[in-house]
Coordinates of C-alpha atoms in Angstrom, one line a residue:
M298 CA -11.3 -9.3 -0.5
K299 CA -11.8 -11.6 -3.9
N300 CA -12.1 -10.6 -7.3
S301 CA -15.4 -10.3 -8.7
T302 CA -17.3 -9.1 -12.1
L303 CA -20.5 -7.7 -10.0
K304 CA -23.1 -5.2 -11.1
P305 CA -26.3 -4.4 -8.9
V306 CA -29.2 -6.5 -9.5
R307 CA -32.8 -6.6 -8.7
L308 CA -34.9 -9.5 -7.7
K309 CA -38.4 -9.3 -7.2
A310 CA -40.3 -12.6 -5.2
P311 CA -40.6 -15.1 -7.2
L312 CA -37.3 -14.3 -8.5
S313 CA -35.1 -14.6 -11.6
M314 CA -31.6 -13.6 -11.2
K315 CA -30.8 -10.7 -14.1
Q316 CA -28.2 -10.8 -17.0
T317 CA -25.2 -8.6 -15.5
K318 CA -22.2 -7.1 -16.8
R319 CA -18.9 -8.0 -15.8
T320 CA -17.2 -5.2 -13.9
T321 CA -13.3 -6.9 -12.3
L322 CA -12.9 -5.7 -8.4
F323 CA -9.3 -6.2 -8.0
S324 CA -5.6 -8.2 -6.8
V325 CA -4.4 -6.8 -4.0
A326 CA -0.2 -5.8 -4.5
L327 CA 1.4 -6.7 -2.3
F328 CA 5.8 -6.6 -3.3
A329 CA 5.9 -4.2 -6.2
L330 CA 6.8 -6.8 -8.8
L331 CA 6.7 -9.5 -6.4
M332 CA 3.3 -11.4 -4.7
V333 CA -0.5 -10.3 -4.3
T334 CA -1.2 -9.7 -1.2
A335 CA -4.9 -12.0 0.2
A336 CA -5.6 -9.1 2.6
L337 CA -8.3 -10.0 5.3
L338 CA -8.2 -10.5 9.0
A339 CA -9.4 -13.0 11.6
S340 CA -13.6 -11.4 12.5
C341 CA -13.9 -9.2 15.5
E342 CA -16.8 -10.9 17.2
Q343 CA -17.6 -9.2 21.2
V344 CA -20.9 -9.0 23.0
I345 CA -22.3 -5.9 23.0
Q346 CA -24.5 -5.3 26.5
E347 CA -26.0 -1.9 25.5
E348 CA -30.1 -1.6 26.2
E349 CA -32.0 -1.1 22.3
I350 CA -33.6 1.8 22.5
A351 CA -34.9 1.6 18.7
S352 CA -36.3 -0.6 16.7
I353 CA -36.1 1.2 13.1
E354 CA -36.9 -1.0 10.4
T355 CA -37.9 -4.0 9.3
I356 CA -37.3 -4.6 5.1
L357 CA -38.8 -7.2 3.5
A358 CA -37.1 -7.4 0.2
G359 CA -40.1 -8.9 -1.5
T360 CA -41.8 -5.4 -1.5
P361 CA -38.9 -2.8 -3.2
S362 CA -40.0 0.5 -3.9
A363 CA -41.6 0.4 -7.2
T364 CA -39.3 3.6 -8.7
P365 CA -35.3 3.1 -8.4
T366 CA -33.4 5.2 -4.8
S367 CA -31.5 7.9 -5.7
T368 CA -27.7 8.1 -4.8
P369 CA -27.1 9.9 -2.0
T370 CA -25.0 13.2 -3.4
L371 CA -21.6 12.2 -2.5
T372 CA -19.6 14.5 0.3
P373 CA -16.3 15.7 0.2
T374 CA -13.7 12.7 2.6
P375 CA -13.4 14.7 5.6
T376 CA -9.7 16.2 6.2
V377 CA -8.1 14.7 8.7
G378 CA -4.7 15.5 9.7
P379 CA -2.4 15.2 12.7
T380 CA -2.0 16.3 16.9
E381 CA -0.3 18.9 18.4
T382 CA 2.0 16.2 20.4
P383 CA 4.9 16.6 22.1
T384 CA 8.0 16.0 19.8
P385 CA 10.6 13.7 20.5
T386 CA 14.3 13.7 20.8
L387 CA 17.0 12.0 20.7
S388 CA 17.3 11.7 24.4
P389 CA 17.0 8.5 26.1
T390 CA 13.3 9.3 27.7
P391 CA 10.8 8.5 25.0
T392 CA 8.3 11.9 24.3
P393 CA 5.1 10.8 25.8
F394 CA 2.5 10.8 22.9
P395 CA -1.1 12.3 23.6
P396 CA -3.6 9.6 26.0
T397 CA -5.8 7.7 24.2
P398 CA -9.2 8.8 25.1
T399 CA -11.4 6.3 26.8
A400 CA -12.9 3.8 24.5
N401 CA -16.5 3.4 24.7
P402 CA -17.6 -0.6 26.2
A403 CA -20.5 -0.3 23.6
L404 CA -18.2 -0.9 20.6
R405 CA -15.4 -3.5 21.9
G406 CA -14.9 -4.7 19.0
F407 CA -15.6 -2.3 16.3
S408 CA -12.2 -1.8 14.4
F409 CA -11.6 -0.8 10.6
C410 CA -9.4 -3.7 9.8
N411 CA -10.8 -6.2 7.8
Q412 CA -13.0 -8.3 9.2
A413 CA -14.4 -12.3 8.4
T414 CA -15.7 -14.8 10.2
D415 CA -14.7 -17.5 11.3
T416 CA -16.9 -19.9 9.0
I417 CA -15.1 -18.2 5.8
V418 CA -13.3 -21.6 5.5
S419 CA -15.5 -23.7 6.1
G420 CA -16.9 -24.1 2.6
R421 CA -19.9 -23.1 0.1
F422 CA -23.3 -22.7 1.9
S423 CA -26.6 -23.3 0.3
G424 CA -29.1 -20.8 2.2
R425 CA -32.1 -18.1 1.4
L426 CA -32.0 -14.4 2.5
T427 CA -35.2 -14.2 4.3
D428 CA -35.1 -11.1 5.5
V429 CA -33.1 -7.9 6.0
M430 CA -33.6 -5.5 9.7
A431 CA -32.1 -2.0 10.3
T432 CA -31.6 -1.3 13.9
G433 CA -30.0 2.0 16.0
F434 CA -28.8 1.8 19.0
P435 CA -26.8 4.8 21.2
A436 CA -23.4 4.2 19.8
F437 CA -24.1 2.7 16.8
E438 CA -26.0 1.1 13.6
R439 CA -27.1 -2.7 12.7
I440 CA -27.6 -4.1 9.7
T441 CA -29.0 -7.8 10.1
F442 CA -29.4 -10.6 6.8
A443 CA -31.2 -13.3 8.4
F444 CA -30.6 -16.5 6.5
D445 CA -32.7 -19.5 6.3
V446 CA -29.7 -22.2 5.5
A447 CA -30.2 -25.9 4.4
Q448 CA -29.8 -28.8 6.4
G449 CA -26.6 -30.8 6.0
S450 CA -25.1 -26.9 4.4
A451 CA -21.9 -25.0 5.4
P452 CA -22.4 -22.5 7.8
V453 CA -23.3 -19.2 6.7
S454 CA -19.8 -17.0 6.0
A455 CA -19.1 -13.1 5.0
E456 CA -15.7 -11.2 5.1
A457 CA -15.9 -7.3 5.2
Y458 CA -14.0 -4.3 4.4
C459 CA -14.7 -0.5 3.8
L460 CA -13.5 1.7 1.2
S461 CA -13.6 5.2 0.3
A462 CA -15.8 6.4 -2.7
Y463 CA -13.0 7.0 -5.0
D464 CA -11.3 3.3 -4.7
F465 CA -15.0 2.1 -4.5
T466 CA -15.5 4.0 -8.1
L467 CA -12.0 2.6 -8.7
L468 CA -12.8 -0.4 -8.5
T469 CA -15.7 -1.1 -9.7
N470 CA -16.3 0.5 -12.5
E471 CA -19.1 2.2 -10.9
P472 CA -19.4 5.7 -12.2
V473 CA -20.5 7.0 -8.3
A474 CA -20.5 5.5 -5.1
P475 CA -23.5 5.0 -3.2
G476 CA -21.9 7.2 0.0
P477 CA -19.1 9.0 0.6
Y478 CA -17.7 5.6 2.4
V479 CA -19.1 1.7 1.5
V480 CA -18.7 -1.1 3.5
Q481 CA -18.4 -3.9 1.4
V482 CA -19.8 -7.4 2.7
E483 CA -18.1 -10.3 0.2
L484 CA -20.3 -13.8 0.9
P485 CA -18.0 -15.6 -1.3
N486 CA -19.3 -19.0 -0.5
W487 CA -23.1 -18.6 -1.5
L488 CA -24.3 -21.0 -3.9
H489 CA -26.3 -19.8 -6.5
D490 CA -28.4 -22.8 -6.2
E491 CA -32.8 -22.4 -5.7
A492 CA -32.9 -21.1 -2.4
F493 CA -30.5 -18.4 -3.9
E494 CA -32.7 -17.5 -6.4
E495 CA -35.7 -17.7 -3.4
S496 CA -33.8 -14.7 -1.5
V497 CA -35.6 -11.8 -0.8
I498 CA -33.3 -9.1 -2.7
T499 CA -33.8 -5.7 -4.7
E500 CA -31.4 -3.7 -5.8
T501 CA -31.3 -0.8 -3.1
L502 CA -32.6 -0.9 0.4
T503 CA -33.1 2.9 1.3
F504 CA -32.8 4.0 5.1
T505 CA -33.9 7.2 6.1
E506 CA -33.9 6.6 10.0
T507 CA -30.9 5.5 10.1
R508 CA -28.1 8.4 10.4
M509 CA -24.6 6.7 9.4
I510 CA -25.8 3.9 6.8
S511 CA -28.3 5.2 4.2
S512 CA -29.0 2.1 2.4
V513 CA -27.8 -1.3 1.3
D514 CA -26.9 -2.8 -2.6
F515 CA -27.0 -6.0 -3.6
R516 CA -24.5 -7.4 -6.0
Y517 CA -23.6 -10.6 -7.9
D518 CA -22.4 -11.9 -10.8
E519 CA -24.2 -14.2 -12.9
T520 CA -22.0 -16.1 -14.6
A521 CA -20.6 -17.5 -11.5
D522 CA -21.8 -20.4 -9.8
V523 CA -20.9 -18.8 -6.0
G524 CA -21.2 -15.2 -4.6
A525 CA -22.4 -12.0 -3.7
I526 CA -21.5 -8.4 -2.2
L527 CA -24.1 -6.5 0.3
T528 CA -22.9 -2.7 -0.4
L529 CA -23.9 -0.4 2.8
A530 CA -23.7 3.4 2.0
V531 CA -21.8 5.0 4.9
A532 CA -22.0 8.7 5.6
E533 CA -18.1 8.7 7.6
P534 CA -15.3 6.6 8.0
V535 CA -16.0 4.7 11.1
P536 CA -14.9 1.6 12.7
F537 CA -17.5 -1.1 12.0
R538 CA -17.7 -4.7 13.2
L539 CA -19.3 -7.8 11.5
S540 CA -20.2 -11.0 13.5
L541 CA -22.3 -14.2 12.6
S542 CA -25.0 -15.3 14.8
R543 CA -25.6 -19.3 14.6
D544 CA -28.9 -19.9 15.7
P545 CA -30.6 -18.5 13.8
Q546 CA -28.0 -17.9 11.0
Q547 CA -27.8 -14.1 11.2
I548 CA -24.9 -11.6 9.8
Q549 CA -24.7 -8.6 11.3
I550 CA -22.8 -5.8 10.0
E551 CA -22.2 -2.9 12.7
V552 CA -21.3 0.8 12.3
A553 CA -20.4 3.6 14.8
R554 CA -22.0 6.7 15.0
S555 CA -19.1 8.8 15.3
S556 CA -15.5 9.0 14.0
P557 CA -12.1 8.5 15.9
L558 CA -10.7 10.2 13.3
V559 CA -10.1 13.9 14.3
E560 CA -7.0 16.4 13.2
A561 CA -5.3 14.9 16.1
S562 CA -4.7 11.4 14.4
D563 CA -2.2 11.3 11.8
Q564 CA 0.8 13.0 13.6
L565 CA 3.2 12.4 11.1
T566 CA 1.6 14.9 8.8
I567 CA 1.4 18.0 11.2
P568 CA 4.1 20.9 11.3
T569 CA 5.7 21.0 14.9
G570 CA 8.3 23.3 16.6
G571 CA 8.2 26.5 14.0
D572 CA 7.8 28.0 10.8
S573 CA 10.6 27.0 9.3
I574 CA 12.3 23.6 8.0
A575 CA 15.3 22.1 5.3
S576 CA 16.3 19.5 4.9
P577 CA 20.6 19.6 6.1
D578 CA 21.8 17.1 2.8
P579 CA 19.4 18.2 -0.8
L580 CA 16.9 15.6 -1.8
I581 CA 16.3 14.2 -5.0
F582 CA 12.5 12.7 -6.1
L583 CA 11.2 11.6 -8.5
L584 CA 7.9 13.3 -10.0
D585 CA 5.8 13.4 -13.1
G586 CA 8.6 11.4 -14.7
D587 CA 11.1 14.1 -14.2
I588 CA 14.0 14.2 -10.9
W589 CA 13.7 17.3 -8.9
R590 CA 16.1 18.3 -6.6
I591 CA 15.2 20.4 -2.8
E592 CA 18.1 22.4 -1.4
Q593 CA 19.9 21.9 1.7
S594 CA 19.2 24.4 4.6
G595 CA 22.4 27.3 4.8
A596 CA 23.2 25.9 1.3
A597 CA 23.6 28.7 -1.7
P598 CA 21.0 28.3 -4.2
L599 CA 21.6 25.7 -6.8
V600 CA 23.3 27.7 -9.8
V601 CA 20.6 26.4 -12.9
A602 CA 23.0 26.4 -15.8
T603 CA 22.0 25.6 -19.6
P604 CA 21.8 22.0 -20.2
A605 CA 24.3 20.3 -22.2
A606 CA 22.3 19.8 -25.3
T607 CA 21.8 16.7 -26.4
P608 CA 19.4 14.3 -28.8
T609 CA 17.2 13.9 -25.5
N610 CA 17.4 17.2 -23.5
Q611 CA 17.0 20.3 -25.1
S612 CA 15.8 22.6 -22.4
Q613 CA 17.3 25.9 -22.1
S614 CA 16.5 26.3 -18.2
R615 CA 15.5 24.3 -15.6
R616 CA 11.5 24.7 -14.2
R617 CA 11.6 25.7 -10.3
D618 CA 8.7 25.4 -8.5
G619 CA 9.0 26.3 -4.3
G620 CA 11.7 25.2 -3.1
A621 CA 12.5 22.6 -5.6
V622 CA 14.4 22.7 -9.0
N623 CA 13.6 20.4 -12.1
L624 CA 16.9 19.0 -13.2
T625 CA 15.8 17.2 -16.4
D626 CA 12.4 18.8 -17.4
S627 CA 12.9 16.7 -20.3
P628 CA 10.0 15.1 -23.1
E629 CA 11.3 11.4 -21.5
E630 CA 10.2 9.7 -18.3
E631 CA 12.6 9.3 -15.8
I632 CA 11.5 6.4 -13.8
A633 CA 14.3 5.5 -11.3
V634 CA 17.4 7.1 -9.7
A635 CA 20.2 6.2 -7.2
V636 CA 22.6 9.4 -5.9
S637 CA 26.0 8.7 -5.4
P638 CA 27.6 8.0 -2.0
D639 CA 29.5 11.6 -2.0
G640 CA 26.2 12.8 -3.6
S641 CA 28.1 14.5 -6.6
Q642 CA 25.9 12.2 -9.1
I643 CA 22.8 11.3 -9.8
A644 CA 22.0 7.9 -12.3
F645 CA 18.9 7.1 -13.9
C646 CA 16.9 4.9 -15.7
R647 CA 15.1 7.4 -18.7
T648 CA 12.6 5.7 -21.3
Q649 CA 11.1 7.1 -24.6
P650 CA 8.8 10.2 -24.2
G651 CA 4.4 9.1 -24.0
I652 CA 4.9 6.5 -22.2
D653 CA 3.6 6.2 -18.3
P654 CA 5.1 3.4 -17.1
L655 CA 3.1 3.1 -14.2
E656 CA 0.3 2.5 -16.2
M657 CA 2.3 -0.6 -18.7
T658 CA 2.2 -4.1 -18.0
F659 CA 4.8 -4.9 -20.5
A660 CA 8.9 -3.2 -20.5
V661 CA 9.2 -0.5 -21.9
P662 CA 12.4 1.1 -24.0
G663 CA 14.2 2.4 -22.2
Q664 CA 18.4 3.2 -21.0
L665 CA 21.3 3.9 -17.7
W666 CA 21.9 7.9 -17.7
I667 CA 24.3 9.8 -15.6
M668 CA 24.5 13.9 -14.9
E669 CA 26.2 15.7 -12.4
A670 CA 23.9 16.7 -9.1
D671 CA 23.2 20.5 -10.4
G672 CA 21.7 18.1 -13.3
S673 CA 24.3 19.4 -16.3
N674 CA 26.3 17.2 -18.2
V675 CA 23.8 14.2 -18.9
R676 CA 24.9 11.5 -20.8
R677 CA 23.7 7.9 -22.0
L678 CA 25.7 5.3 -19.2
A679 CA 24.2 2.0 -20.6
Q680 CA 22.0 0.8 -23.0
P681 CA 21.9 -2.9 -22.7
G682 CA 18.3 -4.9 -23.3
I683 CA 15.1 -3.8 -23.3
N684 CA 15.6 -1.5 -20.7
C685 CA 16.4 -0.4 -17.1
A686 CA 15.6 -0.1 -13.9
D687 CA 16.5 -0.3 -10.0
P688 CA 20.3 1.6 -10.7
A689 CA 22.8 1.5 -7.3
F690 CA 25.9 3.5 -6.6
S691 CA 28.7 1.1 -5.7
P692 CA 29.9 2.4 -1.8
D693 CA 33.0 4.1 -3.5
G694 CA 30.9 5.8 -6.4
Q695 CA 32.6 3.6 -8.8
M696 CA 30.2 1.4 -9.9
V697 CA 26.1 1.5 -10.9
A698 CA 24.4 -2.2 -10.4
F699 CA 20.9 -1.9 -12.7
S700 CA 18.3 -4.8 -13.4
V701 CA 17.5 -5.0 -17.5
D702 CA 14.7 -7.1 -19.2
E703 CA 16.5 -8.4 -22.3
Q704 CA 13.6 -10.0 -23.3
G705 CA 10.7 -7.9 -23.3
L706 CA 8.7 -10.9 -23.0
M707 CA 6.0 -12.4 -20.3
P708 CA 6.5 -13.1 -17.8
V709 CA 8.8 -10.8 -17.4
Q710 CA 12.9 -11.9 -16.6
R711 CA 15.3 -9.4 -15.4
S712 CA 19.2 -9.6 -15.6
I713 CA 21.7 -7.9 -13.0
W714 CA 24.4 -5.4 -14.7
V715 CA 27.2 -3.3 -13.7
V716 CA 28.7 -0.3 -15.2
P717 CA 31.8 1.7 -14.6
A718 CA 30.1 5.4 -13.7
E719 CA 32.4 6.8 -15.9
G720 CA 31.6 5.3 -18.5
G721 CA 32.8 1.7 -19.8
R722 CA 31.5 -1.6 -21.2
P723 CA 28.5 -2.5 -18.7
E724 CA 28.6 -6.4 -17.8
R725 CA 26.1 -9.1 -17.1
V726 CA 27.0 -10.5 -13.8
A727 CA 24.1 -12.6 -13.0
G728 CA 21.2 -13.8 -15.5
D729 CA 20.3 -16.9 -18.0
S730 CA 18.2 -18.8 -15.5
E731 CA 14.1 -19.0 -14.9
W732 CA 15.0 -16.4 -11.9
S733 CA 14.1 -13.4 -12.5
R734 CA 17.0 -10.7 -10.5
F735 CA 15.9 -7.0 -9.8
S736 CA 16.7 -4.1 -7.3
P737 CA 20.9 -4.7 -6.7
Q738 CA 22.0 -3.6 -3.7
W739 CA 25.7 -3.4 -2.4
L740 CA 27.2 -4.8 0.2
N741 CA 30.4 -3.7 -0.4
N742 CA 32.3 -2.4 -3.1
E743 CA 33.0 -6.0 -4.8
T744 CA 29.8 -7.5 -3.7
L745 CA 25.9 -7.5 -5.3
V746 CA 22.2 -8.7 -2.7
Y747 CA 18.9 -8.6 -4.5
P748 CA 16.2 -10.6 -5.1
A749 CA 14.9 -13.0 -7.3
N750 CA 11.7 -14.8 -8.7
A751 CA 10.2 -17.7 -10.7
P752 CA 7.5 -18.5 -12.6
D753 CA 5.9 -20.9 -10.3
R754 CA 5.8 -17.8 -7.7
R755 CA 9.4 -19.0 -5.8
S756 CA 11.2 -16.3 -4.1
T757 CA 14.7 -15.6 -3.2
L758 CA 17.9 -13.4 -2.4
F759 CA 20.8 -14.4 -4.0
I760 CA 24.9 -12.9 -3.0
Q761 CA 27.0 -12.4 -6.0
R762 CA 30.8 -11.0 -5.4
L763 CA 32.0 -9.3 -8.8
D764 CA 35.2 -11.1 -8.6
N765 CA 34.6 -14.9 -7.9
P766 CA 31.3 -15.3 -9.9
G767 CA 28.7 -17.5 -9.0
E768 CA 25.6 -16.9 -6.9
R769 CA 25.2 -17.9 -3.6
D770 CA 21.5 -18.2 -2.8
I771 CA 20.3 -16.9 1.1
G772 CA 16.6 -16.9 0.8
A773 CA 15.9 -20.4 0.8
G774 CA 17.0 -21.3 3.9
L775 CA 14.6 -18.6 5.7
L776 CA 11.7 -20.0 3.3
V777 CA 12.1 -23.5 5.0
G778 CA 8.9 -24.3 6.9
D779 CA 5.5 -23.2 6.8
R780 CA 6.1 -19.4 8.1
Y781 CA 7.1 -17.5 4.6
Q782 CA 6.2 -17.6 1.4
A783 CA 8.4 -14.7 -0.2
L784 CA 10.7 -12.2 0.6
G785 CA 10.9 -8.7 -0.6
V786 CA 13.5 -6.1 -1.4
P787 CA 16.9 -6.1 0.4
F788 CA 17.4 -2.4 2.3
V789 CA 21.4 -2.9 2.9
A790 CA 22.8 -0.5 6.2
P791 CA 25.4 2.0 4.6
N792 CA 28.6 0.3 6.3
G793 CA 26.8 -3.6 4.3
R794 CA 27.0 -5.2 7.6
T795 CA 22.6 -5.6 8.0
I796 CA 20.3 -6.2 5.4
A797 CA 16.8 -5.5 6.3
V798 CA 14.2 -6.8 4.3
T799 CA 9.9 -7.6 4.5
A800 CA 9.1 -11.9 4.8
L801 CA 5.4 -12.6 3.7
H802 CA 3.5 -14.2 6.3
T803 CA 2.1 -18.2 4.0
E804 CA -0.9 -17.7 6.2
S805 CA -3.3 -15.4 3.7
G806 CA -3.9 -11.9 4.8
Q807 CA -1.1 -12.1 7.7
G808 CA 1.2 -9.2 6.4
T809 CA 4.9 -9.6 6.4
D810 CA 7.2 -9.6 9.4
L811 CA 11.3 -7.7 9.0
L812 CA 13.8 -10.2 8.9
L813 CA 16.8 -8.7 9.8
L814 CA 20.3 -10.5 8.3
D815 CA 24.1 -10.1 8.4
A816 CA 26.1 -9.7 5.2
N817 CA 25.9 -13.3 4.7
G818 CA 22.9 -13.7 5.2
N819 CA 22.3 -15.1 8.8
Q820 CA 19.0 -14.1 10.5
Q821 CA 20.0 -12.1 13.2
D822 CA 17.0 -10.4 14.7
I823 CA 13.2 -10.8 13.7
I824 CA 10.5 -7.3 14.0
D825 CA 7.0 -9.1 14.1
E826 CA 4.6 -6.8 15.4
G827 CA 1.5 -5.8 13.9
Y828 CA 0.2 -6.5 10.6
W829 CA 3.0 -5.0 7.8
A830 CA 6.6 -4.1 9.1
R831 CA 8.9 -2.5 6.1
P832 CA 12.0 -0.4 6.4
L833 CA 11.9 3.0 5.5
A834 CA 15.7 4.3 6.1
W835 CA 19.2 3.9 7.1
S836 CA 20.6 6.5 8.9
D837 CA 24.6 7.0 8.4
D838 CA 25.2 5.5 12.0
G839 CA 23.1 2.4 11.3
T840 CA 19.9 3.5 12.6
L841 CA 17.3 1.5 11.0
Y842 CA 13.8 3.7 10.3
Y843 CA 10.8 1.3 10.2
L844 CA 7.0 1.3 9.9
T845 CA 4.8 -1.6 11.1
T846 CA 0.7 -1.2 10.3
A847 CA -1.7 -2.6 13.0
C848 CA -3.8 -4.5 10.9
A849 CA -5.0 -5.0 6.8
S850 CA -7.4 -2.3 6.4
T851 CA -8.5 -0.8 2.9
L852 CA -9.2 2.3 4.6
I853 CA -6.9 3.7 7.1
Q854 CA -3.1 3.2 7.9
D855 CA -2.9 2.6 11.6
Y856 CA 1.0 3.0 12.1
S857 CA 3.6 3.5 14.4
L858 CA 7.2 4.6 13.3
H859 CA 10.3 3.0 14.8
R860 CA 14.0 3.9 15.4
R861 CA 15.8 0.9 16.3
T862 CA 19.9 1.6 16.9
T863 CA 22.2 -0.6 16.5
S864 CA 22.4 -2.0 20.0
G865 CA 19.2 -3.3 19.4
D866 CA 17.7 -0.5 21.6
D867 CA 14.0 -0.1 19.6
Q868 CA 11.8 2.7 20.2
V869 CA 8.3 4.2 18.7
I870 CA 8.4 7.8 17.8
A871 CA 5.3 8.1 16.3
A872 CA 2.0 6.4 15.9
G873 CA -1.6 7.2 14.1
R874 CA -3.8 6.8 11.7
S875 CA -4.2 7.9 8.4
L876 CA -6.7 7.7 5.6
G877 CA -3.6 8.8 3.4
V878 CA -0.6 6.7 2.7
L879 CA 3.2 7.0 4.1
G880 CA 5.6 6.3 1.0
D881 CA 8.8 6.3 -0.1
A882 CA 11.4 7.6 3.1
T883 CA 15.4 9.0 3.5
A884 CA 17.2 9.3 6.3
T885 CA 19.5 12.7 6.0
G886 CA 21.4 14.6 8.2
T887 CA 19.5 14.2 12.0
G888 CA 16.3 13.7 10.7
L889 CA 14.0 12.1 8.6
A890 CA 12.5 13.0 5.1
Y891 CA 10.0 10.8 4.0
V892 CA 6.5 11.3 1.3
A893 CA 2.6 11.2 2.8
A894 CA -0.1 11.0 0.3
A895 CA -3.6 11.4 0.3
R896 CA -4.6 8.1 -1.2
A897 CA -2.6 4.6 -1.8
L898 CA -3.5 1.7 -4.2
P899 CA -6.9 0.5 -3.2
E900 CA -4.8 -2.4 -1.0
P901 CA -4.7 -3.1 2.6
R902 CA -2.6 -0.6 3.7
G903 CA 1.3 -1.6 5.1
P904 CA 3.2 -1.7 1.9
G905 CA 3.2 2.2 1.4
L906 CA 2.3 1.9 -2.7
I907 CA 0.7 5.6 -3.3
A908 CA -1.9 6.1 -6.0
P909 CA -0.1 7.3 -8.9
Q910 CA -2.5 10.6 -9.2
S911 CA -2.7 11.7 -5.7
S912 CA -1.5 14.6 -4.1
S913 CA 1.6 14.1 -2.2
T914 CA 4.0 15.9 0.4
I915 CA 7.8 15.8 1.0
W916 CA 7.9 16.1 4.8
F917 CA 11.4 16.7 6.8
W918 CA 11.5 15.3 10.8
N919 CA 14.2 17.0 12.6
L920 CA 14.7 14.7 15.2
E921 CA 17.2 16.5 17.2
S922 CA 15.6 20.2 17.0
G923 CA 11.8 18.4 16.6
V924 CA 11.1 20.6 13.6
R925 CA 8.9 18.9 11.7
G926 CA 7.1 20.8 8.3
D927 CA 6.7 19.8 4.6
L928 CA 9.2 20.9 2.5
Y929 CA 7.6 20.1 -0.9
N930 CA 3.7 19.8 -2.1
A931 CA 2.8 17.8 -5.3
E932 CA -0.9 17.7 -6.8
R933 CA 0.2 13.7 -8.1
G934 CA 2.4 11.0 -6.3
I935 CA 5.9 11.2 -5.6
I936 CA 7.0 7.9 -5.9
E937 CA 10.8 7.9 -4.3
V938 CA 12.8 10.3 -2.6
T939 CA 16.3 10.4 -1.7
H940 CA 19.9 12.1 -1.1

């Protein structure tokens, strides 16, 4: 997907381009604070051996309707839920998954993945769009765009991806989407030359005979010298296929006539094993700028004491919502949280009231605070620089590491600080160079590991011993060669012996691998399954839970949840497809707590970034008993959960 400034246009033969207004599409986010993901996969190009039964319509764009077509009424997005599947257990024998339905041979090559023709890197092409045809088949519908390409020109090329109506309006600033879902076909290499001017294009072509595809819109940016977008309105979330015919040169976009997404598709969001579910440990999460707590199973209810009166916390009681208690309920915004290893204290970063840090592009003033696990004894711990982020307790709970923006300038340059949890003088342990350092993690009570970015887009990992000043760069060796271009946030096992970190592929659109390093930064193993691999949680016994996403898709997340033991035994314990996204997670007691949200940020699924306005749910899955259920439902995005 390319950034574009587009509005619909109406052209008649002979054509003259009308002025269009700019609206910005979007830049795909990959790592929070790290890199922007380019997200398009290779084309799916298969031959379909199916008898054509109906020639529906040949549309000559030179004869558009005299009156504009009305935009189809949006229908609610179908609810996609998970299946009643056998529950995985800790038994050595993996729990079987539901059988995969037999694929329709007529839909070979159809998928939800973002797609591109193999000519996309061939350069700009000069061509005249001569015809647009809609055709129906038993299993799918096809739109064909025919081109007359100039002699000596590069071949026609295109990229395609699917969006929900919500994401479409968010990315284009259009008031409504043309349909509940859209398939965007981008032609980023189409020159705006004389052949383009002579093309047969209309603002909207409406199809009455097709069931799944209702219309196609044409957009381009008149201020640019290249590029156009064809938008197909689609009734349901269905697989599609983009292909290119070379003689004559035609782009074909085909969509299935039925959706494979059903209630059984998303295994991680269906209750199993009974109606009662509770986490064995208290869970702490961030919601709407407050810190909340969910009680553990069988524990006495949290005593809701009157919070200590402070200039920033004058509440007289704590707000409850179902099984959760709001520990802060302050006018300020709590933006990051960490729980001490013994569960007795909570450190957090707090900003001034009235500012949503998720919507800011600059440093929001804030300080490091700490309180008891029940929300009492709230006190400021440190206030160096402009703001704080990424608090983390040392394994013995005596120190808190955090990152600080000391200048508040762009580009952001952060440094690493530590402060005693009982209070004292904060100390900078890394900073004063071109690198912006953030998200510190403890390897032991004296050693930190953290990522860093440079203004020229370089990325690395540093290890810093508090008793021996001087950083050691362990990331540079991982980025040697042409496989990886950047590293994500390190994820340290409880015993400090293993570091899991995502590594972004150099090749555009190819996602990440998950690297496993020892405490010295030496690579132990590599997990390179699917498009995107990311760590979710470490259990106390060193088991790693991680998620893989099959392909880059701006519509669904086709995921597999893995459990990897210290012996290297790797087992898929859940798999499914979701129109939503799996966010933060934490391993607690005998199971896994995780956040599932209805909407991700409009980007290829994989990083797990939840849209702030999305509804979200905290789930707990007891992997010993097989019981899985929801603990807490929120109308907005829960951005962090821990214990």
